[in-house]
Amino acid sequence: MTDTVISSQTREVVIGLERPFVMIGERINPTGRKILAAEMAAGNFSRVESDALAQVAAGAHMLDLNAGIPLADEPAILAKAIQLVQSITDVPLSIDSSIVKALEAGLAVYKGKPLVNSVTGEEERLETVLPLVKKYGAAVVAISNDETGISENPDVRFEVAKKIVQRAADHGIHHSDVVVDPLVMPIGAINHAGRQVMHLLQRLKNELKVNTTCGASNISFGLPAREAINATYLTMAIGAGLTSAIMNPMHLEIVRSCMAADVMMGHDPHCERWIKRFREAPPLQASGAPAEAPPGAVRGRREGGHRRRSQSPPA
Amino acid sequence: MTDTVISSQTREVVIGLERPFVMIGERINPTGRKILAAEMAAGNFSRVESDALAQVAAGAHMLDLNAGIPLADEPAILAKAIQLVQSITDVPLSIDSSIVKALEAGLAVYKGKPLVNSVTGEEERLETVLPLVKKYGAAVVAISNDETGISENPDVRFEVAKKIVQRAADHGIHHSDVVVDPLVMPIGAINHAGRQVMHLLQRLKNELKVNTTCGASNISFGLPAREAINATYLTMAIGAGLTSAIMNPMHLEIVRSCMAADVMMGHDPHCERWIKRFREAPPLQASGAPAEAPPGAVRGRREGGHRRRSQSPPA
């Protein structure tokens, strides 16, 4: 089985088929968050800080950091956000940008081995992002679209993923450091989007033997009761082979479903984590808000495949 | 794909891989319900009536009826319950008893084509239950245990299921009228129970090509937050091939997860049923209680593969 190791200075997270599912917090992203965007552009990172702590307290094993703000100095803002978040939490990070200079600025300051989010199958992206991933010894999210866009045919998406894995190998990046995003479509628009992605996840698991991630919220775009659709999508996708997701850990229903999927997959021995978290938990709140634990209680927690590092991080 | 048709006088439910998931309400069962048991034994069926209507209102497509009360006249009570429930709702029924005389009494009064719950791989059960199933033109739940008990090895359970399907064929019962229960173990006791049952469901789907059902609550025995485990189990099992379950439709979280699984499997075209039910639904209540619709509004509802019959029921 393929293990993908991501780390901060002091903590390792291992993404793998025989590991607990890895939840990557999606909240630190100014896209669609006007106040956060304005604050980050103005150099105010207080919301970045509180969002980081709240997501870790809610159960996130990693955090995705995006600083995509129009007309702002994205490389500088992303680097600053990374340094700040690494100073207050020990979870490993995903460095998220469509701008190569921002990825590079982030990689330059990151302590540990991050996940670079992302590279696509587009020729220009492959040849600019992969050398950076190799240079910094990172892992990378591979998005299965290319110059022709996102194919509705999952087998075409599989071929794009395969091309990225092969090209990464040409750059000296092992397939265990490529985490494929199969791309999930809104099921309200494409009725077979769920079946498509299950099929693709099974092929990625069995044939390419890579780990996988996805933006979990897209599936429910336009539908009511989105959290229930997202939670069900994630559990079914985990059954098909999904090993991580970029998601909102502030929705208790979704976190709980992922933890229940760990129980079902046999990745929570003696149901220990499940019992610990839910033995005395109140029932799900009407608001869907999580029953928060104090951040301190969580920061030191060790869960399943997520173990503290004893060696120093890679350069 | 194999379709299993179950019917009342006026309604058909079709269990199948390309059909919406069939939820069979489990509540009318005196096991562990002392008040219900005492009332049924005394000839008071008011709770049977209200439980039937409430489960249908909550979304059950079929109801399981069990009258297993120690020292009571189970055949007479079961027959009376069936007649009563068939007089107030049009959903098809599962006739549930471990006593062959009770099954026969129920079959004698049932109007339509019921599901007989159940036959095991035990020789004596095979040779008493299967002739009844054939005589009344019913379908039957096949439980994958035999004289040696319930094997922890899913491949042994598969062989028991295969034997039952073959024996049913010897009695002139088509495999489309055998719905296999793979038997799910409490995951708090057997850590790999989830993987076991997924593996077995895939074999039953791909090799025996039969429909499947299960008692969905057993998986979470002894654990906190049971509904979340049950809901996740069901959605992952649906992904692996489960086509129906005997479950508690009064837990909105579980019904909602099954409906979300239908969306994910492409069995809710244009997400029409999802949108209709949840567009204006309040968020999940802290109690987990369903937002009930008036029974009248639901009794006449037609959902997906569950269509009204135009022809008369089989004899």
XYZ file of C-alpha atoms in Angstrom:
630
model
C 0.000 0.000 0.000
C 1.171 3.508 -0.840
C 1.807 5.907 2.037
C 2.144 9.647 1.464
C 3.965 11.367 4.309
C 3.325 15.077 4.921
C 4.920 16.854 7.868
C 5.384 19.982 9.890
C 8.469 20.466 12.049
C 7.087 18.226 14.757
C 4.256 16.171 13.341
C 3.763 13.688 10.545
C 0.516 12.871 8.820
C 0.424 9.749 6.675
C -2.158 9.494 3.911
C -2.796 5.889 2.910
C -5.383 3.188 2.246
C -4.584 1.478 5.522
C -4.538 4.727 7.515
C -7.251 6.838 9.101
C -8.815 9.222 6.620
C -6.986 12.569 6.485
C -9.174 15.660 6.840
C -7.585 18.815 5.386
C -9.269 22.007 6.608
C -10.409 24.223 3.732
C -11.411 27.403 5.562
C -8.297 29.543 5.088
C -9.183 30.583 1.579
C -10.283 34.126 0.677
C -12.256 32.933 -2.345
C -15.839 33.931 -1.586
C -14.859 35.293 1.853
C -14.742 39.059 1.360
C -13.869 39.998 4.926
C -11.048 37.467 5.125
C -9.735 38.648 1.747
C -9.742 42.305 2.815
C -8.066 41.515 6.124
C -5.357 39.357 4.561
C -4.686 41.977 1.878
C -4.316 44.577 4.662
C -1.876 42.388 6.589
C -4.373 41.452 9.305
C -4.068 37.711 9.954
C -6.194 37.434 13.100
C -8.933 35.521 11.259
C -6.351 33.221 9.671
C -5.138 32.468 13.176
C -8.583 31.795 14.662
C -9.653 29.742 11.629
C -6.512 27.632 11.933
C -7.047 26.893 15.617
C -10.764 26.256 15.244
C -10.273 23.779 12.402
C -7.612 21.840 14.287
C -9.828 21.791 17.380
C -12.672 20.455 15.239
C -10.533 17.545 14.033
C -8.562 18.689 10.961
C -5.318 16.705 10.550
C -3.898 19.204 8.037
C -4.812 22.708 6.853
C -5.000 24.051 3.326
C -3.739 27.652 2.987
C -4.806 29.795 0.053
C -4.140 33.514 -0.388
C -5.696 34.069 -3.803
C -6.778 37.714 -3.547
C -7.096 39.754 -6.768
C -4.472 42.502 -7.127
C -2.782 41.562 -3.852
C 0.804 40.386 -3.417
C -0.160 36.719 -3.180
C 3.362 35.291 -2.771
C 4.095 37.558 0.226
C 0.672 37.039 1.830
C 0.814 33.257 1.425
C 4.333 33.094 2.903
C 3.270 35.237 5.843
C 0.161 33.112 6.480
C 2.232 29.916 6.409
C 4.735 31.279 8.914
C 1.980 32.455 11.215
C -0.003 29.196 11.096
C 3.145 27.142 11.617
C 3.894 29.201 14.706
C 0.550 28.392 16.378
C -0.250 24.829 15.319
C 1.758 21.729 14.493
C -0.454 20.243 11.788
C 1.170 19.950 8.343
C -0.037 22.294 5.613
C -1.202 22.201 2.048
C 0.160 25.206 0.120
C -2.627 26.199 -2.238
C -2.170 28.557 -5.173
C -2.599 28.722 -8.920
C 0.358 31.132 -9.070
C 3.724 29.399 -9.275
C 5.555 32.301 -7.619
C 3.207 32.039 -4.632
C 3.835 28.279 -4.356
C 7.558 28.968 -4.436
C 7.351 31.715 -1.793
C 5.368 29.331 0.414
C 7.761 26.445 -0.100
C 10.713 28.682 0.741
C 9.415 29.459 4.249
C 7.632 26.172 5.050
C 9.134 24.040 7.809
C 8.696 20.348 7.077
C 7.343 18.546 4.014
C 4.193 20.218 2.694
C 1.581 19.218 0.169
C 1.688 21.493 -2.882
C -1.826 22.209 -4.182
C -1.661 21.737 -7.141
C -0.407 20.665 -10.532
C -2.673 19.830 -13.483
C -1.958 17.819 -16.612
C -1.326 21.032 -18.559
C 2.140 21.023 -20.103
C 3.133 24.449 -18.805
C 1.997 23.613 -15.251
C 3.766 20.262 -15.239
C 7.058 21.822 -16.229
C 6.924 24.686 -13.735
C 5.337 23.058 -10.656
C 7.004 19.628 -10.673
C 10.585 21.012 -10.547
C 9.572 23.066 -7.491
C 8.011 20.015 -5.800
C 11.222 18.093 -6.406
C 13.476 20.956 -5.297
C 11.707 21.293 -1.937
C 11.082 17.576 -1.382
C 7.317 18.146 -1.176
C 4.302 16.080 -2.183
C 1.838 17.391 -4.747
C -1.880 17.294 -5.521
C -2.431 16.224 -9.135
C -5.673 17.492 -10.628
C -6.947 15.297 -13.425
C -7.638 17.942 -16.053
C -5.434 19.239 -18.865
C -5.467 21.744 -21.744
C -8.723 20.209 -22.987
C -10.480 20.952 -19.675
C -12.187 18.474 -17.353
C -13.481 15.445 -19.188
C -16.878 14.071 -18.189
C -15.433 10.634 -18.928
C -13.693 9.324 -15.808
C -11.435 7.109 -17.896
C -10.091 10.179 -19.691
C -9.484 11.770 -16.272
C -7.655 8.583 -15.277
C -5.330 8.959 -18.274
C -4.561 12.563 -17.297
C -3.741 11.432 -13.747
C -1.518 8.703 -15.162
C 0.324 11.240 -17.312
C 0.968 13.462 -14.278
C 2.266 10.509 -12.224
C 4.580 9.516 -15.073
C 5.839 13.068 -15.564
C 6.426 13.379 -11.809
C 8.534 10.210 -12.014
C 10.539 11.815 -14.835
C 11.267 14.649 -12.393
C 12.347 12.187 -9.704
C 9.101 12.405 -7.700
C 7.848 9.005 -6.474
C 4.180 8.174 -7.056
C 3.717 8.064 -3.294
C 4.264 11.844 -3.367
C 1.515 12.422 -5.907
C -1.994 12.702 -4.443
C -4.580 12.630 -7.226
C -7.744 14.740 -7.171
C -10.261 12.861 -9.335
C -12.393 16.031 -9.624
C -15.970 15.636 -8.547
C -18.767 17.369 -10.440
C -21.935 18.840 -8.899
C -24.379 15.945 -8.761
C -27.317 18.319 -9.106
C -26.098 18.968 -12.661
C -24.579 15.588 -13.567
C -26.691 12.742 -12.212
C -23.947 10.131 -12.633
C -21.199 12.258 -11.044
C -21.173 10.028 -7.973
C -20.825 6.779 -9.909
C -18.143 8.411 -12.094
C -15.987 9.403 -9.170
C -16.353 6.003 -7.413
C -15.258 4.297 -10.619
C -12.298 6.642 -10.986
C -11.278 6.240 -7.323
C -11.254 2.462 -7.721
C -9.044 2.702 -10.817
C -6.668 5.145 -9.094
C -6.415 2.769 -6.110
C -6.033 -0.481 -8.026
C -4.096 0.575 -11.124
C -2.117 3.741 -10.328
C -1.803 2.855 -6.624
C -1.871 6.506 -5.611
C -3.446 8.346 -2.751
C -6.328 10.670 -3.471
C -7.900 13.886 -2.270
C -10.742 16.108 -3.383
C -12.615 19.272 -2.635
C -15.568 17.620 -0.973
C -18.084 20.441 -1.132
C -18.429 20.694 -4.910
C -20.584 17.568 -5.154
C -23.544 19.248 -3.440
C -23.431 22.591 -5.254
C -26.946 23.986 -5.684
C -28.688 21.391 -3.495
C -30.415 21.768 -0.118
C -29.057 20.006 2.987
C -25.567 20.140 1.483
C -23.769 18.774 4.534
C -25.727 15.534 4.355
C -24.828 15.094 0.675
C -21.175 15.941 1.400
C -21.027 13.517 4.328
C -22.570 10.698 2.311
C -20.338 11.413 -0.671
C -17.251 11.277 1.543
C -18.166 7.992 3.237
C -19.023 6.308 -0.055
C -15.841 7.700 -1.639
C -13.789 6.418 1.308
C -15.305 2.992 0.658
C -14.150 3.291 -2.958
C -10.611 4.351 -2.011
C -10.512 8.081 -1.214
C -7.767 8.661 1.362
C -8.007 12.398 2.133
C -10.188 15.407 1.411
C -10.018 19.176 1.536
C -13.164 19.887 3.493
C -14.864 21.971 6.137
C -14.145 20.426 9.546
C -16.444 22.962 11.206
C -19.400 20.830 10.124
C -19.599 18.196 12.854
C -21.814 16.001 10.702
C -19.069 15.714 8.095
C -16.251 15.099 10.581
C -18.374 12.502 12.350
C -19.122 10.715 9.082
C -15.420 10.552 8.223
C -14.657 9.190 11.687
C -17.471 6.631 11.303
C -15.982 5.654 7.939
C -12.669 5.026 9.736
C -14.549 2.710 12.102
C -16.151 0.900 9.145
C -12.817 0.540 7.327
C -11.201 -0.973 10.422
C -8.944 2.077 10.835
C -10.058 2.902 14.371
C -8.881 -0.068 16.449
C -11.358 -0.957 19.217
C -13.310 2.133 18.056
C -11.106 3.992 20.502
C -11.138 7.393 18.801
C -14.866 7.112 18.126
C -15.698 6.291 21.727
C -13.370 8.967 23.069
C -14.922 11.697 20.972
C -18.582 10.721 21.135
C -19.019 8.970 24.481
C -20.025 12.131 26.219
C -20.733 14.296 23.232
C -24.110 16.009 23.087
C -26.322 15.047 20.145
C -25.771 16.851 16.880
C -26.766 20.494 17.245
C -29.450 21.950 15.066
C -26.924 24.489 13.788
C -24.515 21.760 12.793
C -21.877 23.462 14.932
C -19.256 21.150 16.391
C -18.889 20.556 20.076
C -15.526 22.263 20.317
C -12.710 21.041 22.482
C -10.178 23.548 23.751
C -7.443 23.853 21.119
C -4.752 22.913 23.585
C -6.375 19.566 24.230
C -6.257 18.763 20.566
C -2.919 20.126 19.465
C -1.062 17.502 21.398
C -3.339 14.669 20.329
C -1.998 11.746 18.372
C -4.404 9.918 16.154
C -3.990 6.612 14.369
C -1.602 7.022 11.481
C -0.854 10.595 12.407
C 2.228 10.354 14.547
C 4.699 12.798 15.932
C 7.994 12.979 14.134
C 11.109 12.047 15.966
C 13.523 12.859 13.159
C 14.089 16.324 11.721
C 12.051 17.411 8.707
C 13.472 17.165 5.189
C 15.189 20.256 3.793
C -29.632 -6.645 -13.063
C -31.853 -8.610 -10.696
C -35.136 -7.011 -9.598
C -37.078 -8.354 -6.629
C -40.730 -7.319 -6.732
C -42.685 -7.150 -3.465
C -46.273 -5.925 -3.402
C -49.374 -5.075 -1.468
C -52.781 -5.086 -3.143
C -52.162 -1.707 -4.707
C -48.440 -0.960 -4.575
C -45.257 -2.543 -5.848
C -41.804 -2.024 -4.422
C -38.875 -3.151 -6.535
C -35.582 -3.987 -4.842
C -32.659 -3.794 -7.254
C -29.185 -2.456 -7.932
C -30.543 0.101 -10.376
C -33.413 1.120 -8.089
C -33.698 3.503 -5.156
C -32.646 1.884 -1.904
C -35.571 0.173 -0.141
C -36.038 1.094 3.518
C -37.993 -1.529 5.487
C -39.308 -0.186 8.798
C -38.238 -2.349 11.751
C -40.334 -0.880 14.565
C -43.243 -3.340 14.699
C -41.326 -5.937 16.669
C -42.054 -6.713 20.325
C -38.488 -7.905 20.967
C -37.161 -5.521 23.599
C -40.395 -3.471 23.559
C -42.281 -4.641 26.657
C -45.276 -2.335 26.313
C -45.790 -3.239 22.665
C -45.442 -6.932 23.523
C -48.015 -6.727 26.326
C -50.451 -4.770 24.181
C -50.171 -7.138 21.205
C -50.570 -10.168 23.475
C -53.737 -8.565 24.882
C -55.148 -7.913 21.425
C -54.507 -4.163 21.525
C -53.015 -3.109 18.181
C -53.191 0.661 18.544
C -49.408 0.971 18.804
C -48.951 -1.299 15.800
C -51.209 1.062 13.893
C -49.465 4.251 14.976
C -46.016 2.724 14.412
C -47.035 1.660 10.921
C -48.312 5.101 9.961
C -45.364 6.919 11.524
C -42.786 4.762 9.741
C -44.454 5.226 6.374
C -44.699 8.966 6.995
C -40.992 8.999 7.823
C -40.109 7.384 4.509
C -40.317 3.589 4.903
C -41.099 1.858 1.607
C -41.998 -1.425 3.312
C -42.687 -2.532 6.887
C -41.382 -5.576 8.722
C -43.969 -7.180 11.035
C -42.846 -9.402 13.893
C -45.061 -10.801 16.662
C -42.520 -12.846 18.578
C -43.962 -12.716 22.099
C -43.125 -15.560 24.524
C -46.118 -17.753 25.396
C -48.438 -15.800 23.110
C -50.344 -17.177 20.104
C -47.850 -15.826 17.594
C -49.557 -17.133 14.440
C -52.863 -15.478 15.350
C -51.277 -12.224 16.489
C -49.086 -11.939 13.391
C -52.030 -12.601 11.077
C -54.128 -9.999 12.886
C -51.313 -7.426 12.723
C -50.873 -8.011 9.002
C -54.569 -7.579 8.311
C -54.686 -4.410 10.367
C -51.595 -2.844 8.796
C -52.762 -3.741 5.294
C -56.059 -1.997 6.028
C -54.393 1.323 6.901
C -51.364 1.564 4.597
C -50.521 0.347 1.121
C -46.807 -0.405 1.589
C -45.818 -4.061 1.093
C -44.855 -6.063 4.163
C -42.099 -8.347 5.359
C -43.577 -11.210 7.434
C -41.042 -11.816 10.177
C -41.020 -14.905 12.380
C -38.818 -17.782 13.418
C -41.949 -19.937 13.795
C -43.034 -21.602 10.586
C -46.694 -21.752 11.664
C -46.639 -17.975 12.183
C -45.162 -17.419 8.723
C -47.873 -19.633 7.261
C -50.653 -17.832 9.145
C -49.297 -14.519 7.908
C -48.977 -15.715 4.320
C -52.551 -17.037 4.394
C -54.023 -13.601 5.111
C -51.546 -11.378 3.250
C -52.850 -9.561 0.196
C -50.152 -9.224 -2.453
C -46.639 -10.692 -2.651
C -44.833 -10.372 0.678
C -41.242 -10.844 1.731
C -40.887 -13.822 4.099
C -38.323 -13.103 6.822
C -36.538 -15.529 6.894
C -34.921 -18.800 5.935
C -31.427 -19.838 7.029
C -29.087 -22.431 5.550
C -30.199 -24.968 8.179
C -31.568 -28.102 6.536
C -34.782 -28.205 8.559
C -35.512 -24.528 7.883
C -34.827 -24.865 4.172
C -37.242 -27.748 3.816
C -40.076 -26.133 5.777
C -39.838 -22.463 4.768
C -39.027 -22.763 1.056
C -42.139 -24.845 0.213
C -44.272 -22.150 1.898
C -42.522 -19.378 -0.039
C -43.199 -21.264 -3.262
C -46.806 -22.087 -2.368
C -47.691 -18.450 -1.710
C -45.565 -16.970 -4.504
C -43.586 -14.866 -2.020
C -39.979 -13.676 -1.874
C -37.715 -14.677 1.001
C -34.881 -13.286 3.091
C -31.978 -15.763 3.169
C -29.800 -15.452 6.248
C -26.262 -16.635 5.648
C -25.851 -18.906 8.663
C -26.435 -22.640 9.022
C -26.210 -25.457 11.595
C -22.626 -24.419 12.349
C -23.720 -20.886 13.318
C -22.534 -17.605 11.836
C -19.046 -17.834 10.372
C -16.691 -14.918 10.916
C -15.330 -15.709 7.466
C -17.409 -13.852 4.862
C -16.498 -16.400 2.203
C -18.067 -19.147 4.318
C -21.179 -16.978 4.664
C -21.134 -16.567 0.871
C -21.202 -20.354 0.445
C -24.189 -20.621 2.807
C -26.021 -17.952 0.796
C -25.181 -19.820 -2.401
C -26.577 -23.046 -0.962
C -29.850 -21.323 -0.042
C -30.189 -19.798 -3.519
C -29.571 -23.204 -5.101
C -32.041 -24.937 -2.802
C -34.618 -22.240 -3.533
C -34.135 -22.967 -7.243
C -34.749 -26.663 -6.514
C -38.074 -25.572 -5.043
C -38.876 -23.501 -8.120
C -38.032 -20.142 -6.543
C -36.065 -17.842 -8.844
C -32.948 -16.167 -7.413
C -34.643 -12.820 -7.928
C -36.999 -13.857 -5.125
C -34.173 -14.555 -2.684
C -32.881 -11.492 -0.805
C -29.683 -12.361 1.053
C -28.848 -10.990 4.496
C -25.023 -11.048 4.721
C -25.226 -10.719 8.537
C -23.333 -7.795 9.971
C -21.454 -8.167 13.257
C -21.067 -5.448 15.916
C -18.020 -3.473 14.840
C -17.225 -2.613 18.465
C -16.438 -6.296 18.957
C -15.069 -7.244 15.527
C -12.923 -4.481 14.109
C -13.000 -5.830 10.547
C -16.791 -6.409 10.513
C -17.257 -3.497 8.123
C -14.664 -4.696 5.603
C -16.072 -8.235 5.885
C -19.573 -7.199 4.983
C -18.444 -4.942 2.096
C -16.476 -7.843 0.676
C -19.457 -10.173 1.037
C -21.867 -7.651 -0.496
C -19.608 -7.296 -3.525
C -19.476 -11.082 -3.991
C -23.259 -11.399 -3.591
C -23.741 -8.664 -6.203
C -21.167 -9.852 -8.718
C -21.307 -13.637 -8.359
C -24.733 -14.633 -6.993
C -26.436 -11.577 -8.564
C -28.949 -11.399 -5.733
C -30.502 -8.529 -3.869
C -29.546 -7.977 -0.271
C -30.950 -6.738 3.005
C -29.735 -6.501 6.570
C -30.658 -5.460 10.055
C -28.780 -2.182 10.002
C -28.624 -1.481 13.724
C -26.487 -4.435 14.800
C -23.271 -2.880 13.458
C -23.234 -0.181 16.148
C -24.146 -2.342 19.153
C -22.436 -1.024 22.294
C -21.098 2.183 20.712
C -22.053 5.815 21.371
C -23.630 7.934 18.629
C -25.114 4.785 17.107
C -27.175 6.545 14.463
C -24.065 8.071 12.914
C -22.403 4.649 12.706
C -25.584 3.099 11.275
C -25.951 5.863 8.694
C -22.333 5.564 7.582
C -22.523 1.779 7.491
C -25.621 1.937 5.292
C -24.177 4.417 2.809
C -20.914 2.480 2.478
C -22.850 -0.786 2.166
C -25.062 0.757 -0.534
C -21.882 1.666 -2.394
C -20.808 -1.982 -2.129
C -24.152 -3.321 -3.371
C -26.692 -3.399 -0.512
C -30.167 -2.883 -2.013
C -32.458 -2.800 1.047
C -32.318 -2.759 4.843
C -34.554 -3.439 7.803
C -33.984 -0.253 9.755
C -35.482 2.451 11.911
C -36.938 5.140 9.648
C -37.761 7.285 12.695
C -34.119 8.396 12.755
C -34.041 11.209 10.225
C -30.252 11.038 10.011
C -30.435 7.471 8.731
C -33.255 8.087 6.258
C -31.457 11.162 4.982
C -28.226 9.226 4.499
C -30.037 6.540 2.497
C -31.675 9.216 0.357
C -28.280 10.900 -0.144
C -26.863 7.517 -1.149
C -29.606 7.292 -3.792
C -28.443 10.680 -5.079
C -24.834 9.455 -5.166
C -25.775 6.220 -6.960
C -27.679 8.161 -9.636
C -30.993 6.711 -8.441
C -32.660 10.058 -7.789
C -32.918 11.669 -11.238
C -32.371 15.438 -11.102
C -32.183 14.988 -7.291
C -35.944 15.464 -7.413
C -36.820 13.463 -4.314
C -33.923 14.986 -2.382
C -34.912 18.526 -3.246
C -38.590 17.866 -2.576
C -37.923 16.500 0.898
C -35.159 18.810 2.068
C -35.720 22.095 0.253
C -37.719 23.524 3.096
C -36.758 21.061 5.802
C -35.470 22.461 9.075
C -31.923 21.453 10.055
C -31.463 18.137 11.821
C -32.988 18.360 15.298
C -30.837 17.770 18.341
C -33.098 14.871 19.276
C -32.582 13.280 15.885
C -36.364 13.262 15.505
C -37.625 13.411 11.948
C -39.556 16.346 10.622
C -42.769 14.404 10.161
C -45.100 14.908 7.263
C -48.791 14.161 7.712
C -49.316 10.466 6.926
C -51.925 11.221 4.305
C -49.433 13.233 2.284
C -47.050 10.314 2.178
C -49.317 7.338 1.711
C -50.167 8.393 -1.791
C -46.573 9.225 -2.729
C -44.796 7.407 -5.519
C -41.031 7.219 -5.352
C -38.539 6.134 -7.990
C -38.739 2.422 -8.546
C -41.648 2.080 -6.163
C -44.644 2.183 -8.438
C -48.313 1.535 -8.004
C -49.536 -1.758 -9.390
C -52.064 -1.725 -12.170
C -52.481 -5.489 -12.348
C -53.942 -7.630 -9.590
C -51.613 -9.174 -7.032
C -50.402 -12.759 -7.391
C -52.444 -15.407 -5.624
